[in-house]
């Protein structure tokens, strides 16, 4: 993609730059780690659905596949469903509320069907973004992104303080949580270029190391993971599709929120690549929202 203007002073690499392979490897590992943290959203929904361990593992496998395929769609420089920027597709907290209602009413088949419906709605919205833009200025997009982030933060705070756990967390839990969060913040503020690029990944790795050293990570958990095959076909026994008109409005509103969130993310990507950026470039935004909707549709299908 051709850079639209000069890079801002605080941007290290632009969209068309080729960083060193070491930087690419670290950034890729960090993105995988950050994508993995969003799997907690899917796990919350699967826990509410009361599925078996095999079904849960198969569903998470499908989530991983669609996160990878959707991110590839968004990052391509060509095609009608690509924003041209690295806009990772994640298990979005936008759909948590409607998804919980779906699995309680009809299990995973109903969730799958309603996600396909939501993806179709978002794809339709992408064709009308130029008409909707006056109603969704950057401030609204920023607010939606903030609220989505807050939803994810709530899940993190619940885990940090042990809310809903069978037993209260120990003092060691609190110290390790504070260490991990504090380290991530410190690296973002004072860590320089590498701290900004790899801060979250470093925090997660050292947090796990501290938890293992403190005896908070079960050896049996590592042994169970070690026994699993390195590569295996996902379990498809959970596949099924259903539809419930009562959930159309909640999922349509979530699709609208997802479209606005994607517009805000693409606007941010455009801004950090252009010091002279003034307003959202709609062609890239339309393709990005279309790609996000297609990812949701295919994710529901899988």
JSON list of N, CA and C in Angstrom, two decimals, residues 132-199:
[
{"chain": "A", "resi": 132, "resn": "UNK", "atom": "N", "xyz": [-23.71, 6.54, 6.42]},
{"chain": "A", "resi": 132, "resn": "UNK", "atom": "CA", "xyz": [-23.78, 6.47, 7.87]},
{"chain": "A", "resi": 132, "resn": "UNK", "atom": "C", "xyz": [-22.70, 7.29, 8.55]},
{"chain": "A", "resi": 133, "resn": "UNK", "atom": "N", "xyz": [-21.65, 7.68, 7.82]},
{"chain": "A", "resi": 133, "resn": "UNK", "atom": "CA", "xyz": [-20.52, 8.35, 8.45]},
{"chain": "A", "resi": 133, "resn": "UNK", "atom": "C", "xyz": [-20.92, 9.60, 9.24]},
{"chain": "A", "resi": 134, "resn": "UNK", "atom": "N", "xyz": [-21.86, 10.44, 8.75]},
{"chain": "A", "resi": 134, "resn": "UNK", "atom": "CA", "xyz": [-22.22, 11.62, 9.56]},
{"chain": "A", "resi": 134, "resn": "UNK", "atom": "C", "xyz": [-22.79, 11.28, 10.94]},
{"chain": "A", "resi": 135, "resn": "UNK", "atom": "N", "xyz": [-23.36, 10.06, 11.07]},
{"chain": "A", "resi": 135, "resn": "UNK", "atom": "CA", "xyz": [-23.93, 9.67, 12.36]},
{"chain": "A", "resi": 135, "resn": "UNK", "atom": "C", "xyz": [-22.91, 9.02, 13.28]},
{"chain": "A", "resi": 136, "resn": "UNK", "atom": "N", "xyz": [-21.73, 8.68, 12.74]},
{"chain": "A", "resi": 136, "resn": "UNK", "atom": "CA", "xyz": [-20.71, 8.00, 13.54]},
{"chain": "A", "resi": 136, "resn": "UNK", "atom": "C", "xyz": [-19.36, 8.69, 13.36]},
{"chain": "A", "resi": 137, "resn": "UNK", "atom": "N", "xyz": [-19.20, 9.88, 13.93]},
{"chain": "A", "resi": 137, "resn": "UNK", "atom": "CA", "xyz": [-17.91, 10.57, 13.84]},
{"chain": "A", "resi": 137, "resn": "UNK", "atom": "C", "xyz": [-16.84, 9.81, 14.62]},
{"chain": "A", "resi": 138, "resn": "UNK", "atom": "N", "xyz": [-15.56, 10.19, 14.47]},
{"chain": "A", "resi": 138, "resn": "UNK", "atom": "CA", "xyz": [-14.48, 9.48, 15.19]},
{"chain": "A", "resi": 138, "resn": "UNK", "atom": "C", "xyz": [-14.69, 9.41, 16.69]},
{"chain": "A", "resi": 139, "resn": "UNK", "atom": "N", "xyz": [-15.34, 10.42, 17.26]},
{"chain": "A", "resi": 139, "resn": "UNK", "atom": "CA", "xyz": [-15.58, 10.40, 18.71]},
{"chain": "A", "resi": 139, "resn": "UNK", "atom": "C", "xyz": [-16.46, 9.22, 19.11]},
{"chain": "A", "resi": 140, "resn": "UNK", "atom": "N", "xyz": [-17.49, 8.93, 18.29]},
{"chain": "A", "resi": 140, "resn": "UNK", "atom": "CA", "xyz": [-18.37, 7.79, 18.58]},
{"chain": "A", "resi": 140, "resn": "UNK", "atom": "C", "xyz": [-17.61, 6.48, 18.42]},
{"chain": "A", "resi": 141, "resn": "UNK", "atom": "N", "xyz": [-16.80, 6.38, 17.34]},
{"chain": "A", "resi": 141, "resn": "UNK", "atom": "CA", "xyz": [-16.00, 5.18, 17.14]},
{"chain": "A", "resi": 141, "resn": "UNK", "atom": "C", "xyz": [-15.04, 4.97, 18.31]},
{"chain": "A", "resi": 142, "resn": "UNK", "atom": "N", "xyz": [-14.43, 6.06, 18.77]},
{"chain": "A", "resi": 142, "resn": "UNK", "atom": "CA", "xyz": [-13.53, 5.95, 19.92]},
{"chain": "A", "resi": 142, "resn": "UNK", "atom": "C", "xyz": [-14.26, 5.49, 21.17]},
{"chain": "A", "resi": 143, "resn": "UNK", "atom": "N", "xyz": [-15.49, 5.98, 21.35]},
{"chain": "A", "resi": 143, "resn": "UNK", "atom": "CA", "xyz": [-16.28, 5.58, 22.52]},
{"chain": "A", "resi": 143, "resn": "UNK", "atom": "C", "xyz": [-16.61, 4.09, 22.45]},
{"chain": "A", "resi": 144, "resn": "UNK", "atom": "N", "xyz": [-16.97, 3.60, 21.25]},
{"chain": "A", "resi": 144, "resn": "UNK", "atom": "CA", "xyz": [-17.28, 2.17, 21.11]},
{"chain": "A", "resi": 144, "resn": "UNK", "atom": "C", "xyz": [-16.06, 1.33, 21.43]},
{"chain": "A", "resi": 145, "resn": "UNK", "atom": "N", "xyz": [-14.89, 1.73, 20.91]},
{"chain": "A", "resi": 145, "resn": "UNK", "atom": "CA", "xyz": [-13.66, 0.98, 21.19]},
{"chain": "A", "resi": 145, "resn": "UNK", "atom": "C", "xyz": [-13.36, 1.00, 22.68]},
{"chain": "A", "resi": 146, "resn": "UNK", "atom": "N", "xyz": [-13.57, 2.17, 23.32]},
{"chain": "A", "resi": 146, "resn": "UNK", "atom": "CA", "xyz": [-13.35, 2.27, 24.76]},
{"chain": "A", "resi": 146, "resn": "UNK", "atom": "C", "xyz": [-14.28, 1.33, 25.53]},
{"chain": "A", "resi": 147, "resn": "UNK", "atom": "N", "xyz": [-15.55, 1.28, 25.14]},
{"chain": "A", "resi": 147, "resn": "UNK", "atom": "CA", "xyz": [-16.51, 0.43, 25.84]},
{"chain": "A", "resi": 147, "resn": "UNK", "atom": "C", "xyz": [-16.19, -1.05, 25.63]},
{"chain": "A", "resi": 148, "resn": "UNK", "atom": "N", "xyz": [-15.75, -1.41, 24.40]},
{"chain": "A", "resi": 148, "resn": "UNK", "atom": "CA", "xyz": [-15.35, -2.79, 24.15]},
{"chain": "A", "resi": 148, "resn": "UNK", "atom": "C", "xyz": [-14.14, -3.15, 25.02]},
{"chain": "A", "resi": 149, "resn": "UNK", "atom": "N", "xyz": [-13.17, -2.23, 25.07]},
{"chain": "A", "resi": 149, "resn": "UNK", "atom": "CA", "xyz": [-12.00, -2.47, 25.92]},
{"chain": "A", "resi": 149, "resn": "UNK", "atom": "C", "xyz": [-12.38, -2.60, 27.39]},
{"chain": "A", "resi": 150, "resn": "UNK", "atom": "N", "xyz": [-13.35, -1.78, 27.81]},
{"chain": "A", "resi": 150, "resn": "UNK", "atom": "CA", "xyz": [-13.81, -1.86, 29.20]},
{"chain": "A", "resi": 150, "resn": "UNK", "atom": "C", "xyz": [-14.46, -3.20, 29.49]},
{"chain": "A", "resi": 151, "resn": "UNK", "atom": "N", "xyz": [-15.22, -3.72, 28.52]},
{"chain": "A", "resi": 151, "resn": "UNK", "atom": "CA", "xyz": [-15.83, -5.04, 28.70]},
{"chain": "A", "resi": 151, "resn": "UNK", "atom": "C", "xyz": [-14.78, -6.12, 28.92]},
{"chain": "A", "resi": 152, "resn": "UNK", "atom": "N", "xyz": [-13.71, -6.06, 28.12]},
{"chain": "A", "resi": 152, "resn": "UNK", "atom": "CA", "xyz": [-12.63, -7.04, 28.28]},
{"chain": "A", "resi": 152, "resn": "UNK", "atom": "C", "xyz": [-11.91, -6.80, 29.61]},
{"chain": "A", "resi": 153, "resn": "UNK", "atom": "N", "xyz": [-11.73, -5.52, 29.98]},
{"chain": "A", "resi": 153, "resn": "UNK", "atom": "CA", "xyz": [-11.07, -5.22, 31.25]},
{"chain": "A", "resi": 153, "resn": "UNK", "atom": "C", "xyz": [-11.85, -5.77, 32.42]},
{"chain": "A", "resi": 154, "resn": "UNK", "atom": "N", "xyz": [-13.17, -5.75, 32.32]},
{"chain": "A", "resi": 154, "resn": "UNK", "atom": "CA", "xyz": [-14.00, -6.29, 33.40]},
{"chain": "A", "resi": 154, "resn": "UNK", "atom": "C", "xyz": [-13.69, -7.77, 33.62]},
{"chain": "A", "resi": 155, "resn": "UNK", "atom": "N", "xyz": [-13.53, -8.52, 32.52]},
{"chain": "A", "resi": 155, "resn": "UNK", "atom": "CA", "xyz": [-13.18, -9.93, 32.66]},
{"chain": "A", "resi": 155, "resn": "UNK", "atom": "C", "xyz": [-11.82, -10.09, 33.34]},
{"chain": "A", "resi": 156, "resn": "UNK", "atom": "N", "xyz": [-10.87, -9.22, 32.97]},
{"chain": "A", "resi": 156, "resn": "UNK", "atom": "CA", "xyz": [-9.55, -9.29, 33.59]},
{"chain": "A", "resi": 156, "resn": "UNK", "atom": "C", "xyz": [-9.60, -8.94, 35.07]},
{"chain": "A", "resi": 157, "resn": "UNK", "atom": "N", "xyz": [-10.37, -7.92, 35.43]},
{"chain": "A", "resi": 157, "resn": "UNK", "atom": "CA", "xyz": [-10.48, -7.53, 36.84]},
{"chain": "A", "resi": 157, "resn": "UNK", "atom": "C", "xyz": [-11.14, -8.65, 37.65]},
{"chain": "A", "resi": 158, "resn": "UNK", "atom": "N", "xyz": [-12.15, -9.30, 37.06]},
{"chain": "A", "resi": 158, "resn": "UNK", "atom": "CA", "xyz": [-12.80, -10.41, 37.76]},
{"chain": "A", "resi": 158, "resn": "UNK", "atom": "C", "xyz": [-11.79, -11.50, 38.08]},
{"chain": "A", "resi": 159, "resn": "UNK", "atom": "N", "xyz": [-10.93, -11.84, 37.09]},
{"chain": "A", "resi": 159, "resn": "UNK", "atom": "CA", "xyz": [-9.93, -12.86, 37.34]},
{"chain": "A", "resi": 159, "resn": "UNK", "atom": "C", "xyz": [-8.88, -12.39, 38.34]},
{"chain": "A", "resi": 160, "resn": "UNK", "atom": "N", "xyz": [-8.50, -11.09, 38.24]},
{"chain": "A", "resi": 160, "resn": "UNK", "atom": "CA", "xyz": [-7.46, -10.57, 39.12]},
{"chain": "A", "resi": 160, "resn": "UNK", "atom": "C", "xyz": [-7.89, -10.65, 40.59]},
{"chain": "A", "resi": 161, "resn": "UNK", "atom": "N", "xyz": [-9.16, -10.37, 40.87]},
{"chain": "A", "resi": 161, "resn": "UNK", "atom": "CA", "xyz": [-9.65, -10.35, 42.24]},
{"chain": "A", "resi": 161, "resn": "UNK", "atom": "C", "xyz": [-10.42, -11.63, 42.61]},
{"chain": "A", "resi": 162, "resn": "UNK", "atom": "N", "xyz": [-10.45, -12.60, 41.68]},
{"chain": "A", "resi": 162, "resn": "UNK", "atom": "CA", "xyz": [-11.07, -13.87, 42.00]},
{"chain": "A", "resi": 162, "resn": "UNK", "atom": "C", "xyz": [-12.57, -13.83, 42.14]},
{"chain": "A", "resi": 163, "resn": "UNK", "atom": "N", "xyz": [-13.23, -12.87, 41.48]},
{"chain": "A", "resi": 163, "resn": "UNK", "atom": "CA", "xyz": [-14.69, -12.75, 41.58]},
{"chain": "A", "resi": 163, "resn": "UNK", "atom": "C", "xyz": [-15.33, -13.92, 40.86]},
{"chain": "A", "resi": 164, "resn": "UNK", "atom": "N", "xyz": [-16.18, -14.64, 41.55]},
{"chain": "A", "resi": 164, "resn": "UNK", "atom": "CA", "xyz": [-16.84, -15.80, 40.97]},
{"chain": "A", "resi": 164, "resn": "UNK", "atom": "C", "xyz": [-16.06, -17.10, 41.13]},
{"chain": "A", "resi": 165, "resn": "UNK", "atom": "N", "xyz": [-14.86, -17.04, 41.72]},
{"chain": "A", "resi": 165, "resn": "UNK", "atom": "CA", "xyz": [-14.07, -18.25, 41.93]},
{"chain": "A", "resi": 165, "resn": "UNK", "atom": "C", "xyz": [-14.63, -19.03, 43.11]},
{"chain": "A", "resi": 166, "resn": "UNK", "atom": "N", "xyz": [-14.36, -20.34, 43.12]},
{"chain": "A", "resi": 166, "resn": "UNK", "atom": "CA", "xyz": [-14.82, -21.15, 44.24]},
{"chain": "A", "resi": 166, "resn": "UNK", "atom": "C", "xyz": [-14.09, -20.82, 45.53]},
{"chain": "A", "resi": 167, "resn": "UNK", "atom": "N", "xyz": [-12.79, -20.48, 45.41]},
{"chain": "A", "resi": 167, "resn": "UNK", "atom": "CA", "xyz": [-11.99, -20.11, 46.57]},
{"chain": "A", "resi": 167, "resn": "UNK", "atom": "C", "xyz": [-11.40, -18.73, 46.34]},
{"chain": "A", "resi": 168, "resn": "UNK", "atom": "N", "xyz": [-11.25, -17.92, 47.38]},
{"chain": "A", "resi": 168, "resn": "UNK", "atom": "CA", "xyz": [-10.69, -16.58, 47.21]},
{"chain": "A", "resi": 168, "resn": "UNK", "atom": "C", "xyz": [-9.22, -16.66, 46.80]},
{"chain": "A", "resi": 169, "resn": "UNK", "atom": "N", "xyz": [-8.74, -15.69, 46.00]},
{"chain": "A", "resi": 169, "resn": "UNK", "atom": "CA", "xyz": [-7.34, -15.72, 45.57]},
{"chain": "A", "resi": 169, "resn": "UNK", "atom": "C", "xyz": [-6.40, -15.44, 46.74]},
{"chain": "A", "resi": 170, "resn": "UNK", "atom": "N", "xyz": [-5.21, -15.99, 46.64]},
{"chain": "A", "resi": 170, "resn": "UNK", "atom": "CA", "xyz": [-4.20, -15.77, 47.68]},
{"chain": "A", "resi": 170, "resn": "UNK", "atom": "C", "xyz": [-3.50, -14.44, 47.45]},
{"chain": "A", "resi": 171, "resn": "UNK", "atom": "N", "xyz": [-2.70, -14.05, 48.43]},
{"chain": "A", "resi": 171, "resn": "UNK", "atom": "CA", "xyz": [-1.92, -12.82, 48.31]},
{"chain": "A", "resi": 171, "resn": "UNK", "atom": "C", "xyz": [-0.94, -12.92, 47.14]},
{"chain": "A", "resi": 172, "resn": "UNK", "atom": "N", "xyz": [-0.44, -14.15, 46.89]},
{"chain": "A", "resi": 172, "resn": "UNK", "atom": "CA", "xyz": [0.48, -14.36, 45.77]},
{"chain": "A", "resi": 172, "resn": "UNK", "atom": "C", "xyz": [-0.20, -14.03, 44.44]},
{"chain": "A", "resi": 173, "resn": "UNK", "atom": "N", "xyz": [-1.47, -14.40, 44.30]},
{"chain": "A", "resi": 173, "resn": "UNK", "atom": "CA", "xyz": [-2.22, -14.05, 43.09]},
{"chain": "A", "resi": 173, "resn": "UNK", "atom": "C", "xyz": [-2.19, -12.54, 42.86]},
{"chain": "A", "resi": 174, "resn": "UNK", "atom": "N", "xyz": [-2.48, -11.78, 43.91]},
{"chain": "A", "resi": 174, "resn": "UNK", "atom": "CA", "xyz": [-2.52, -10.33, 43.79]},
{"chain": "A", "resi": 174, "resn": "UNK", "atom": "C", "xyz": [-1.19, -9.73, 43.40]},
{"chain": "A", "resi": 175, "resn": "UNK", "atom": "N", "xyz": [-0.10, -10.24, 44.03]},
{"chain": "A", "resi": 175, "resn": "UNK", "atom": "CA", "xyz": [1.22, -9.70, 43.72]},
{"chain": "A", "resi": 175, "resn": "UNK", "atom": "C", "xyz": [1.61, -9.98, 42.27]},
{"chain": "A", "resi": 176, "resn": "UNK", "atom": "N", "xyz": [1.32, -11.20, 41.79]},
{"chain": "A", "resi": 176, "resn": "UNK", "atom": "CA", "xyz": [1.69, -11.54, 40.42]},
{"chain": "A", "resi": 176, "resn": "UNK", "atom": "C", "xyz": [0.84, -10.75, 39.42]},
{"chain": "A", "resi": 177, "resn": "UNK", "atom": "N", "xyz": [-0.44, -10.57, 39.71]},
{"chain": "A", "resi": 177, "resn": "UNK", "atom": "CA", "xyz": [-1.29, -9.76, 38.83]},
{"chain": "A", "resi": 177, "resn": "UNK", "atom": "C", "xyz": [-0.79, -8.33, 38.77]},
{"chain": "A", "resi": 178, "resn": "UNK", "atom": "N", "xyz": [-0.44, -7.76, 39.94]},
{"chain": "A", "resi": 178, "resn": "UNK", "atom": "CA", "xyz": [0.07, -6.38, 39.97]},
{"chain": "A", "resi": 178, "resn": "UNK", "atom": "C", "xyz": [1.40, -6.27, 39.25]},
{"chain": "A", "resi": 179, "resn": "UNK", "atom": "N", "xyz": [2.27, -7.28, 39.43]},
{"chain": "A", "resi": 179, "resn": "UNK", "atom": "CA", "xyz": [3.57, -7.28, 38.74]},
{"chain": "A", "resi": 179, "resn": "UNK", "atom": "C", "xyz": [3.39, -7.31, 37.24]},
{"chain": "A", "resi": 180, "resn": "UNK", "atom": "N", "xyz": [2.51, -8.19, 36.76]},
{"chain": "A", "resi": 180, "resn": "UNK", "atom": "CA", "xyz": [2.31, -8.33, 35.31]},
{"chain": "A", "resi": 180, "resn": "UNK", "atom": "C", "xyz": [1.75, -7.05, 34.70]},
{"chain": "A", "resi": 181, "resn": "UNK", "atom": "N", "xyz": [0.71, -6.50, 35.32]},
{"chain": "A", "resi": 181, "resn": "UNK", "atom": "CA", "xyz": [0.11, -5.27, 34.80]},
{"chain": "A", "resi": 181, "resn": "UNK", "atom": "C", "xyz": [1.08, -4.11, 34.89]},
{"chain": "A", "resi": 182, "resn": "UNK", "atom": "N", "xyz": [1.76, -3.98, 36.02]},
{"chain": "A", "resi": 182, "resn": "UNK", "atom": "CA", "xyz": [2.70, -2.88, 36.19]},
{"chain": "A", "resi": 182, "resn": "UNK", "atom": "C", "xyz": [3.85, -2.94, 35.20]},
{"chain": "A", "resi": 183, "resn": "UNK", "atom": "N", "xyz": [4.33, -4.15, 34.92]},
{"chain": "A", "resi": 183, "resn": "UNK", "atom": "CA", "xyz": [5.43, -4.30, 33.96]},
{"chain": "A", "resi": 183, "resn": "UNK", "atom": "C", "xyz": [4.99, -3.89, 32.56]},
{"chain": "A", "resi": 184, "resn": "UNK", "atom": "N", "xyz": [3.80, -4.29, 32.15]},
{"chain": "A", "resi": 184, "resn": "UNK", "atom": "CA", "xyz": [3.29, -3.91, 30.83]},
{"chain": "A", "resi": 184, "resn": "UNK", "atom": "C", "xyz": [3.18, -2.39, 30.71]},
{"chain": "A", "resi": 185, "resn": "UNK", "atom": "N", "xyz": [2.63, -1.75, 31.73]},
{"chain": "A", "resi": 185, "resn": "UNK", "atom": "CA", "xyz": [2.47, -0.29, 31.70]},
{"chain": "A", "resi": 185, "resn": "UNK", "atom": "C", "xyz": [3.83, 0.38, 31.66]},
{"chain": "A", "resi": 186, "resn": "UNK", "atom": "N", "xyz": [4.78, -0.08, 32.49]},
{"chain": "A", "resi": 186, "resn": "UNK", "atom": "CA", "xyz": [6.10, 0.52, 32.54]},
{"chain": "A", "resi": 186, "resn": "UNK", "atom": "C", "xyz": [6.83, 0.41, 31.20]},
{"chain": "A", "resi": 187, "resn": "UNK", "atom": "N", "xyz": [6.72, -0.74, 30.56]},
{"chain": "A", "resi": 187, "resn": "UNK", "atom": "CA", "xyz": [7.38, -0.91, 29.26]},
{"chain": "A", "resi": 187, "resn": "UNK", "atom": "C", "xyz": [6.77, -0.01, 28.21]},
{"chain": "A", "resi": 188, "resn": "UNK", "atom": "N", "xyz": [5.45, 0.18, 28.25]},
{"chain": "A", "resi": 188, "resn": "UNK", "atom": "CA", "xyz": [4.81, 1.07, 27.28]},
{"chain": "A", "resi": 188, "resn": "UNK", "atom": "C", "xyz": [5.25, 2.51, 27.48]},
{"chain": "A", "resi": 189, "resn": "UNK", "atom": "N", "xyz": [5.49, 2.92, 28.73]},
{"chain": "A", "resi": 189, "resn": "UNK", "atom": "CA", "xyz": [5.82, 4.31, 29.01]},
{"chain": "A", "resi": 189, "resn": "UNK", "atom": "C", "xyz": [7.31, 4.57, 28.89]},
{"chain": "A", "resi": 190, "resn": "UNK", "atom": "N", "xyz": [8.15, 3.67, 29.45]},
{"chain": "A", "resi": 190, "resn": "UNK", "atom": "CA", "xyz": [9.59, 3.94, 29.51]},
{"chain": "A", "resi": 190, "resn": "UNK", "atom": "C", "xyz": [10.42, 2.91, 28.75]},
{"chain": "A", "resi": 191, "resn": "UNK", "atom": "N", "xyz": [9.81, 1.98, 28.06]},
{"chain": "A", "resi": 191, "resn": "UNK", "atom": "CA", "xyz": [10.57, 0.90, 27.45]},
{"chain": "A", "resi": 191, "resn": "UNK", "atom": "C", "xyz": [11.17, 1.19, 26.10]},
{"chain": "A", "resi": 192, "resn": "UNK", "atom": "N", "xyz": [10.98, 2.39, 25.56]},
{"chain": "A", "resi": 192, "resn": "UNK", "atom": "CA", "xyz": [11.52, 2.70, 24.25]},
{"chain": "A", "resi": 192, "resn": "UNK", "atom": "C", "xyz": [10.80, 1.94, 23.14]},
{"chain": "A", "resi": 193, "resn": "UNK", "atom": "N", "xyz": [11.45, 1.86, 21.98]},
{"chain": "A", "resi": 193, "resn": "UNK", "atom": "CA", "xyz": [10.81, 1.25, 20.82]},
{"chain": "A", "resi": 193, "resn": "UNK", "atom": "C", "xyz": [10.50, -0.22, 21.07]},
{"chain": "A", "resi": 194, "resn": "UNK", "atom": "N", "xyz": [11.47, -0.98, 21.61]},
{"chain": "A", "resi": 194, "resn": "UNK", "atom": "CA", "xyz": [11.23, -2.40, 21.84]},
{"chain": "A", "resi": 194, "resn": "UNK", "atom": "C", "xyz": [10.21, -2.61, 22.94]},
{"chain": "A", "resi": 195, "resn": "UNK", "atom": "N", "xyz": [10.21, -1.74, 23.94]},
{"chain": "A", "resi": 195, "resn": "UNK", "atom": "CA", "xyz": [9.20, -1.87, 24.99]},
{"chain": "A", "resi": 195, "resn": "UNK", "atom": "C", "xyz": [7.80, -1.68, 24.48]},
{"chain": "A", "resi": 196, "resn": "UNK", "atom": "N", "xyz": [7.63, -0.72, 23.57]},
{"chain": "A", "resi": 196, "resn": "UNK", "atom": "CA", "xyz": [6.30, -0.48, 22.99]},
{"chain": "A", "resi": 196, "resn": "UNK", "atom": "C", "xyz": [5.88, -1.65, 22.10]},
{"chain": "A", "resi": 197, "resn": "UNK", "atom": "N", "xyz": [6.83, -2.23, 21.37]},
{"chain": "A", "resi": 197, "resn": "UNK", "atom": "CA", "xyz": [6.49, -3.32, 20.45]},
{"chain": "A", "resi": 197, "resn": "UNK", "atom": "C", "xyz": [6.23, -4.63, 21.18]},
{"chain": "A", "resi": 198, "resn": "UNK", "atom": "N", "xyz": [7.03, -4.91, 22.20]},
{"chain": "A", "resi": 198, "resn": "UNK", "atom": "CA", "xyz": [6.99, -6.23, 22.83]},
{"chain": "A", "resi": 198, "resn": "UNK", "atom": "C", "xyz": [6.53, -6.21, 24.27]},
{"chain": "A", "resi": 199, "resn": "UNK", "atom": "N", "xyz": [6.09, -5.04, 24.78]},
{"chain": "A", "resi": 199, "resn": "UNK", "atom": "CA", "xyz": [5.70, -4.93, 26.18]},
{"chain": "A", "resi": 199, "resn": "UNK", "atom": "C", "xyz": [4.65, -5.93, 26.63]}
]
